Amino acid sequence: MGAHGRLLRIPEAPETSPCRWLAGRQLIPRLRSAPLARYAVTGAGLKLRIHPLAAALAHDQLSRLDAYLAGREEIAAYLIRELGQIPGLEVSPMPEGVKSSWYALTATYRPDQLGGLPLDRFHAALVAEGATEFDRPGSTRPLNQLPLYQRPSHLFPGYPNTRSRYREGDFPVAEKAHTHTIKLPVWHREQDLQLAEQYVSAARKVSEHHKELL
């Protein structure tokens, strides 16, 4: 369903074409340029209704869940300990008695410890070192920064324009936390510890050579 309620047709490919499914890729630029595309991220999360194949895969892995969580806990402890010693990164330890499933590990970037180096440049240097899983949170930004809350009338024509709207700067503490956060996944396999070590080495190298990036 496209903007204004019109259906978007996926261009047809010949029935004999072995790559007919690729025709759907032609639709992606049209979706991104649609008038309502900027409202794709709502901040309200996804419905996440599981489909049968995903349910079967999850059911098969349930017997290994405890091992997965134990592996994540071990690697998370390593990352917290090592990343927390690197100037420019601040990682909060887990409170005693609290366990996490470790969707991701977040660190607070401290530019004041690296001569004011912007996070964008710090992150770009990490990626250049091959540490591509370091990520800047995007969809998990403060809600007041999303178009849905800044200009809702484009999506909901009946929404009164006279009502107050959220704007950049309305929630400075949350916005500062978002702009100073960097995250990376927490792996769980035994062999993934070596990968975690490589990511720590990349972060340490960028931190030690930060003056070259200023």
PDB file of C-alpha atoms in Angstrom:
ATOM      1  CA  MET A   1       0.000   0.000   0.000  1.00  0.00           C
ATOM      2  CA  GLY A   2       1.538   3.284  -1.059  1.00  0.00           C
ATOM      3  CA  ALA A   3       0.852   6.837  -0.014  1.00  0.00           C
ATOM      4  CA  HIS A   4      -2.746   8.057  -0.360  1.00  0.00           C
ATOM      5  CA  GLY A   5      -4.009   4.457  -0.142  1.00  0.00           C
ATOM      6  CA  ARG A   6      -2.919   3.358  -3.632  1.00  0.00           C
ATOM      7  CA  LEU A   7      -1.439  -0.093  -4.121  1.00  0.00           C
ATOM      8  CA  LEU A   8       2.099  -0.244  -5.494  1.00  0.00           C
ATOM      9  CA  ARG A   9       2.540  -2.917  -8.136  1.00  0.00           C
ATOM     10  CA  ILE A  10       5.793  -4.861  -8.217  1.00  0.00           C
ATOM     11  CA  PRO A  11       7.037  -4.822 -11.840  1.00  0.00           C
ATOM     12  CA  GLU A  12       6.435  -8.157 -13.509  1.00  0.00           C
ATOM     13  CA  ALA A  13       9.315 -10.250 -14.829  1.00  0.00           C
ATOM     14  CA  PRO A  14       8.891 -13.032 -17.383  1.00  0.00           C
ATOM     15  CA  GLU A  15       7.517 -16.255 -15.926  1.00  0.00           C
ATOM     16  CA  THR A  16      10.586 -18.097 -17.244  1.00  0.00           C
ATOM     17  CA  SER A  17      13.047 -15.755 -15.589  1.00  0.00           C
ATOM     18  CA  PRO A  18      15.020 -17.462 -12.769  1.00  0.00           C
ATOM     19  CA  CYS A  19      15.454 -14.051 -11.123  1.00  0.00           C
ATOM     20  CA  ARG A  20      11.850 -12.927 -11.118  1.00  0.00           C
ATOM     21  CA  TRP A  21      12.046 -12.117  -7.430  1.00  0.00           C
ATOM     22  CA  LEU A  22      14.670  -9.455  -8.203  1.00  0.00           C
ATOM     23  CA  ALA A  23      11.969  -7.364  -9.830  1.00  0.00           C
ATOM     24  CA  GLY A  24      10.753  -6.483  -6.358  1.00  0.00           C
ATOM     25  CA  ARG A  25      14.014  -4.657  -5.712  1.00  0.00           C
ATOM     26  CA  GLN A  26      12.964  -2.030  -8.222  1.00  0.00           C
ATOM     27  CA  LEU A  27      10.263  -1.064  -5.739  1.00  0.00           C
ATOM     28  CA  ILE A  28      12.693  -0.075  -2.966  1.00  0.00           C
ATOM     29  CA  PRO A  29      13.699   3.362  -4.363  1.00  0.00           C
ATOM     30  CA  ARG A  30      10.023   4.182  -4.898  1.00  0.00           C
ATOM     31  CA  LEU A  31       9.210   3.287  -1.304  1.00  0.00           C
ATOM     32  CA  ARG A  32      12.075   5.376   0.059  1.00  0.00           C
ATOM     33  CA  SER A  33      10.953   8.406  -1.935  1.00  0.00           C
ATOM     34  CA  ALA A  34       7.251   8.032  -1.055  1.00  0.00           C
ATOM     35  CA  PRO A  35       5.739  11.072   0.711  1.00  0.00           C
ATOM     36  CA  LEU A  36       5.230   9.160   3.971  1.00  0.00           C
ATOM     37  CA  ALA A  37       8.551   7.275   3.957  1.00  0.00           C
ATOM     38  CA  ARG A  38       9.961   9.446   6.746  1.00  0.00           C
ATOM     39  CA  TYR A  39       7.288   8.049   9.065  1.00  0.00           C
ATOM     40  CA  ALA A  40       8.534   4.461   8.674  1.00  0.00           C
ATOM     41  CA  VAL A  41      10.174   4.605  12.108  1.00  0.00           C
ATOM     42  CA  THR A  42       7.546   5.340  14.734  1.00  0.00           C
ATOM     43  CA  GLY A  43       9.428   4.657  17.955  1.00  0.00           C
ATOM     44  CA  ALA A  44       6.531   2.455  19.045  1.00  0.00           C
ATOM     45  CA  GLY A  45       8.313  -0.780  18.159  1.00  0.00           C
ATOM     46  CA  LEU A  46       7.240  -3.577  15.858  1.00  0.00           C
ATOM     47  CA  LYS A  47       4.283  -5.916  16.154  1.00  0.00           C
ATOM     48  CA  LEU A  48       6.608  -8.910  15.848  1.00  0.00           C
ATOM     49  CA  ARG A  49       3.957 -11.567  15.366  1.00  0.00           C
ATOM     50  CA  ILE A  50       6.007 -14.701  14.888  1.00  0.00           C
ATOM     51  CA  HIS A  51       5.500 -16.717  11.695  1.00  0.00           C
ATOM     52  CA  PRO A  52       5.513 -20.542  11.623  1.00  0.00           C
ATOM     53  CA  LEU A  53       9.068 -20.922  10.297  1.00  0.00           C
ATOM     54  CA  ALA A  54      10.498 -18.561  12.922  1.00  0.00           C
ATOM     55  CA  ALA A  55       8.523 -20.399  15.619  1.00  0.00           C
ATOM     56  CA  ALA A  56       9.991 -23.719  14.477  1.00  0.00           C
ATOM     57  CA  LEU A  57      13.527 -22.300  14.526  1.00  0.00           C
ATOM     58  CA  ALA A  58      13.022 -20.759  17.974  1.00  0.00           C
ATOM     59  CA  HIS A  59      11.531 -23.973  19.358  1.00  0.00           C
ATOM     60  CA  ASP A  60      14.532 -25.945  18.109  1.00  0.00           C
ATOM     61  CA  GLN A  61      16.948 -23.535  19.807  1.00  0.00           C
ATOM     62  CA  LEU A  62      15.184 -23.364  23.167  1.00  0.00           C
ATOM     63  CA  SER A  63      17.175 -26.328  24.439  1.00  0.00           C
ATOM     64  CA  ARG A  64      20.359 -24.292  23.863  1.00  0.00           C
ATOM     65  CA  LEU A  65      19.062 -21.027  25.332  1.00  0.00           C
ATOM     66  CA  ASP A  66      20.819 -21.377  28.689  1.00  0.00           C
ATOM     67  CA  ALA A  67      24.146 -21.980  26.949  1.00  0.00           C
ATOM     68  CA  TYR A  68      23.587 -18.971  24.684  1.00  0.00           C
ATOM     69  CA  LEU A  69      22.842 -16.716  27.663  1.00  0.00           C
ATOM     70  CA  ALA A  70      25.833 -18.023  29.612  1.00  0.00           C
ATOM     71  CA  GLY A  71      28.092 -17.364  26.635  1.00  0.00           C
ATOM     72  CA  ARG A  72      26.741 -13.830  26.269  1.00  0.00           C
ATOM     73  CA  GLU A  73      27.238 -13.153  29.956  1.00  0.00           C
ATOM     74  CA  GLU A  74      30.881 -14.220  29.717  1.00  0.00           C
ATOM     75  CA  ILE A  75      31.620 -12.076  26.662  1.00  0.00           C
ATOM     76  CA  ALA A  76      29.671  -9.119  28.066  1.00  0.00           C
ATOM     77  CA  ALA A  77      31.755  -9.248  31.251  1.00  0.00           C
ATOM     78  CA  TYR A  78      34.916  -9.204  29.140  1.00  0.00           C
ATOM     79  CA  LEU A  79      33.729  -6.273  27.021  1.00  0.00           C
ATOM     80  CA  ILE A  80      32.622  -4.257  30.057  1.00  0.00           C
ATOM     81  CA  ARG A  81      35.964  -4.816  31.766  1.00  0.00           C
ATOM     82  CA  GLU A  82      38.151  -4.065  28.756  1.00  0.00           C
ATOM     83  CA  LEU A  83      36.200  -1.290  27.039  1.00  0.00           C
ATOM     84  CA  GLY A  84      35.784   0.483  30.372  1.00  0.00           C
ATOM     85  CA  GLN A  85      39.572   0.912  30.565  1.00  0.00           C
ATOM     86  CA  ILE A  86      39.804   2.671  27.188  1.00  0.00           C
ATOM     87  CA  PRO A  87      39.845   6.495  27.309  1.00  0.00           C
ATOM     88  CA  GLY A  88      36.805   7.875  25.522  1.00  0.00           C
ATOM     89  CA  LEU A  89      34.491   5.009  26.423  1.00  0.00           C
ATOM     90  CA  GLU A  90      32.493   4.573  29.595  1.00  0.00           C
ATOM     91  CA  VAL A  91      30.653   1.306  30.233  1.00  0.00           C
ATOM     92  CA  SER A  92      28.387   0.842  33.219  1.00  0.00           C
ATOM     93  CA  PRO A  93      28.806  -2.494  35.022  1.00  0.00           C
ATOM     94  CA  MET A  94      25.790  -4.672  35.659  1.00  0.00           C
ATOM     95  CA  PRO A  95      24.378  -4.250  39.184  1.00  0.00           C
ATOM     96  CA  GLU A  96      25.024  -7.168  41.484  1.00  0.00           C
ATOM     97  CA  GLY A  97      22.316  -9.826  41.244  1.00  0.00           C
ATOM     98  CA  VAL A  98      21.036  -8.568  37.870  1.00  0.00           C
ATOM     99  CA  LYS A  99      21.206 -10.687  34.715  1.00  0.00           C
ATOM    100  CA  SER A 100      20.699  -9.428  31.180  1.00  0.00           C
ATOM    101  CA  SER A 101      19.823 -11.239  27.951  1.00  0.00           C
ATOM    102  CA  TRP A 102      22.281  -8.834  26.252  1.00  0.00           C
ATOM    103  CA  TYR A 103      20.452  -7.650  23.174  1.00  0.00           C
ATOM    104  CA  ALA A 104      23.413  -5.279  22.843  1.00  0.00           C
ATOM    105  CA  LEU A 105      26.092  -3.626  24.950  1.00  0.00           C
ATOM    106  CA  THR A 106      26.063   0.167  25.069  1.00  0.00           C
ATOM    107  CA  ALA A 107      28.905   2.500  25.935  1.00  0.00           C
ATOM    108  CA  THR A 108      28.867   6.225  26.610  1.00  0.00           C
ATOM    109  CA  TYR A 109      31.294   8.166  24.456  1.00  0.00           C
ATOM    110  CA  ARG A 110      33.361  10.799  26.306  1.00  0.00           C
ATOM    111  CA  PRO A 111      34.765  13.268  23.770  1.00  0.00           C
ATOM    112  CA  ASP A 112      36.313  15.307  26.589  1.00  0.00           C
ATOM    113  CA  GLN A 113      38.755  12.438  27.160  1.00  0.00           C
ATOM    114  CA  LEU A 114      39.865  12.474  23.509  1.00  0.00           C
ATOM    115  CA  GLY A 115      40.443  16.161  22.895  1.00  0.00           C
ATOM    116  CA  GLY A 116      36.863  16.797  21.808  1.00  0.00           C
ATOM    117  CA  LEU A 117      36.942  14.260  18.957  1.00  0.00           C
ATOM    118  CA  PRO A 118      33.371  13.986  17.578  1.00  0.00           C
ATOM    119  CA  LEU A 119      31.687  10.615  17.926  1.00  0.00           C
ATOM    120  CA  ASP A 120      31.088  10.493  14.167  1.00  0.00           C
ATOM    121  CA  ARG A 121      34.825  10.504  13.498  1.00  0.00           C
ATOM    122  CA  PHE A 122      35.538   8.055  16.312  1.00  0.00           C
ATOM    123  CA  HIS A 123      32.922   5.677  14.918  1.00  0.00           C
ATOM    124  CA  ALA A 124      34.189   6.072  11.347  1.00  0.00           C
ATOM    125  CA  ALA A 125      37.692   5.169  12.518  1.00  0.00           C
ATOM    126  CA  LEU A 126      36.370   2.026  14.212  1.00  0.00           C
ATOM    127  CA  VAL A 127      34.651   0.978  10.990  1.00  0.00           C
ATOM    128  CA  ALA A 128      37.851   1.671   9.047  1.00  0.00           C
ATOM    129  CA  GLU A 129      39.637  -0.735  11.401  1.00  0.00           C
ATOM    130  CA  GLY A 130      37.130  -3.430  10.432  1.00  0.00           C
ATOM    131  CA  ALA A 131      35.062  -3.147  13.620  1.00  0.00           C
ATOM    132  CA  THR A 132      31.892  -2.700  11.579  1.00  0.00           C
ATOM    133  CA  GLU A 133      29.545  -4.003  14.270  1.00  0.00           C
ATOM    134  CA  PHE A 134      30.071  -0.879  16.355  1.00  0.00           C
ATOM    135  CA  ASP A 135      26.852   1.006  15.741  1.00  0.00           C
ATOM    136  CA  ARG A 136      25.187   4.331  16.417  1.00  0.00           C
ATOM    137  CA  PRO A 137      21.598   3.853  17.686  1.00  0.00           C
ATOM    138  CA  GLY A 138      19.145   5.132  15.095  1.00  0.00           C
ATOM    139  CA  SER A 139      15.580   3.938  15.577  1.00  0.00           C
ATOM    140  CA  THR A 140      15.990   4.015  19.357  1.00  0.00           C
ATOM    141  CA  ARG A 141      16.383   7.783  19.422  1.00  0.00           C
ATOM    142  CA  PRO A 142      14.294  10.090  21.672  1.00  0.00           C
ATOM    143  CA  LEU A 143      10.707  10.144  20.419  1.00  0.00           C
ATOM    144  CA  ASN A 144      10.612  13.934  20.145  1.00  0.00           C
ATOM    145  CA  GLN A 145      13.130  13.702  17.282  1.00  0.00           C
ATOM    146  CA  LEU A 146      10.905  11.523  15.104  1.00  0.00           C
ATOM    147  CA  PRO A 147       8.735  13.083  12.342  1.00  0.00           C
ATOM    148  CA  LEU A 148       5.670  11.338  13.749  1.00  0.00           C
ATOM    149  CA  TYR A 149       5.818  13.548  16.826  1.00  0.00           C
ATOM    150  CA  GLN A 150       7.114  16.678  15.125  1.00  0.00           C
ATOM    151  CA  ARG A 151       4.752  16.806  12.133  1.00  0.00           C
ATOM    152  CA  PRO A 152       1.909  14.330  12.839  1.00  0.00           C
ATOM    153  CA  SER A 153      -0.632  16.137  10.651  1.00  0.00           C
ATOM    154  CA  HIS A 154       0.968  14.789   7.458  1.00  0.00           C
ATOM    155  CA  LEU A 155       0.176  11.264   8.593  1.00  0.00           C
ATOM    156  CA  PHE A 156      -3.010  12.101  10.483  1.00  0.00           C
ATOM    157  CA  PRO A 157      -4.795  14.883   8.545  1.00  0.00           C
ATOM    158  CA  GLY A 158      -7.375  15.281  11.301  1.00  0.00           C
ATOM    159  CA  TYR A 159      -4.740  16.027  13.917  1.00  0.00           C
ATOM    160  CA  PRO A 160      -5.169  19.672  14.968  1.00  0.00           C
ATOM    161  CA  ASN A 161      -2.251  21.827  13.887  1.00  0.00           C
ATOM    162  CA  THR A 162      -2.786  24.073  16.879  1.00  0.00           C
ATOM    163  CA  ARG A 163      -1.595  21.446  19.341  1.00  0.00           C
ATOM    164  CA  SER A 164       1.925  21.758  20.663  1.00  0.00           C
ATOM    165  CA  ARG A 165       4.562  19.705  18.878  1.00  0.00           C
ATOM    166  CA  TYR A 166       7.743  18.180  20.134  1.00  0.00           C
ATOM    167  CA  ARG A 167      10.978  19.712  18.900  1.00  0.00           C
ATOM    168  CA  GLU A 168      14.708  19.177  19.100  1.00  0.00           C
ATOM    169  CA  GLY A 169      15.944  20.289  22.500  1.00  0.00           C
ATOM    170  CA  ASP A 170      12.741  19.528  24.408  1.00  0.00           C
ATOM    171  CA  PHE A 171      14.454  16.674  26.268  1.00  0.00           C
ATOM    172  CA  PRO A 172      18.138  17.642  26.508  1.00  0.00           C
ATOM    173  CA  VAL A 173      19.190  14.838  28.859  1.00  0.00           C
ATOM    174  CA  ALA A 174      17.743  12.080  26.660  1.00  0.00           C
ATOM    175  CA  GLU A 175      19.081  13.729  23.512  1.00  0.00           C
ATOM    176  CA  LYS A 176      22.580  14.031  24.965  1.00  0.00           C
ATOM    177  CA  ALA A 177      22.511  10.379  26.021  1.00  0.00           C
ATOM    178  CA  HIS A 178      21.501   9.359  22.499  1.00  0.00           C
ATOM    179  CA  THR A 179      24.160  11.430  20.750  1.00  0.00           C
ATOM    180  CA  HIS A 180      26.860  10.014  23.033  1.00  0.00           C
ATOM    181  CA  THR A 181      25.917   6.340  22.797  1.00  0.00           C
ATOM    182  CA  ILE A 182      27.671   3.667  20.772  1.00  0.00           C
ATOM    183  CA  LYS A 183      26.767  -0.013  20.877  1.00  0.00           C
ATOM    184  CA  LEU A 184      27.854  -3.395  19.669  1.00  0.00           C
ATOM    185  CA  PRO A 185      26.377  -6.905  19.785  1.00  0.00           C
ATOM    186  CA  VAL A 186      27.204  -9.419  22.494  1.00  0.00           C
ATOM    187  CA  TRP A 187      28.174 -12.716  20.940  1.00  0.00           C
ATOM    188  CA  HIS A 188      27.744 -16.074  22.677  1.00  0.00           C
ATOM    189  CA  ARG A 189      29.938 -18.777  21.148  1.00  0.00           C
ATOM    190  CA  GLU A 190      33.249 -19.786  22.711  1.00  0.00           C
ATOM    191  CA  GLN A 191      35.132 -18.857  19.540  1.00  0.00           C
ATOM    192  CA  ASP A 192      33.475 -15.419  19.610  1.00  0.00           C
ATOM    193  CA  LEU A 193      35.713 -14.355  22.490  1.00  0.00           C
ATOM    194  CA  GLN A 194      38.522 -13.895  19.980  1.00  0.00           C
ATOM    195  CA  LEU A 195      36.225 -11.652  17.936  1.00  0.00           C
ATOM    196  CA  ALA A 196      35.439  -9.599  21.044  1.00  0.00           C
ATOM    197  CA  GLU A 197      39.178  -9.231  21.669  1.00  0.00           C
ATOM    198  CA  GLN A 198      39.639  -7.868  18.148  1.00  0.00           C
ATOM    199  CA  TYR A 199      36.917  -5.285  18.718  1.00  0.00           C
ATOM    200  CA  VAL A 200      38.544  -4.193  21.961  1.00  0.00           C
ATOM    201  CA  SER A 201      41.884  -3.904  20.153  1.00  0.00           C
ATOM    202  CA  ALA A 202      40.289  -1.743  17.451  1.00  0.00           C
ATOM    203  CA  ALA A 203      38.723   0.578  20.040  1.00  0.00           C
ATOM    204  CA  ARG A 204      41.991   0.822  21.942  1.00  0.00           C
ATOM    205  CA  LYS A 205      43.931   1.650  18.761  1.00  0.00           C
ATOM    206  CA  VAL A 206      41.514   4.410  17.733  1.00  0.00           C
ATOM    207  CA  SER A 207      41.595   5.864  21.235  1.00  0.00           C
ATOM    208  CA  GLU A 208      45.402   5.832  21.390  1.00  0.00           C
ATOM    209  CA  HIS A 209      45.685   7.540  17.986  1.00  0.00           C
ATOM    210  CA  HIS A 210      42.800   9.985  18.433  1.00  0.00           C
ATOM    211  CA  LYS A 211      45.057  13.039  17.953  1.00  0.00           C
ATOM    212  CA  GLU A 212      45.580  11.976  14.354  1.00  0.00           C
ATOM    213  CA  LEU A 213      41.817  12.289  13.822  1.00  0.00           C
ATOM    214  CA  LEU A 214      41.451  15.802  15.206  1.00  0.00           C
TER     215      LEU A 214
END
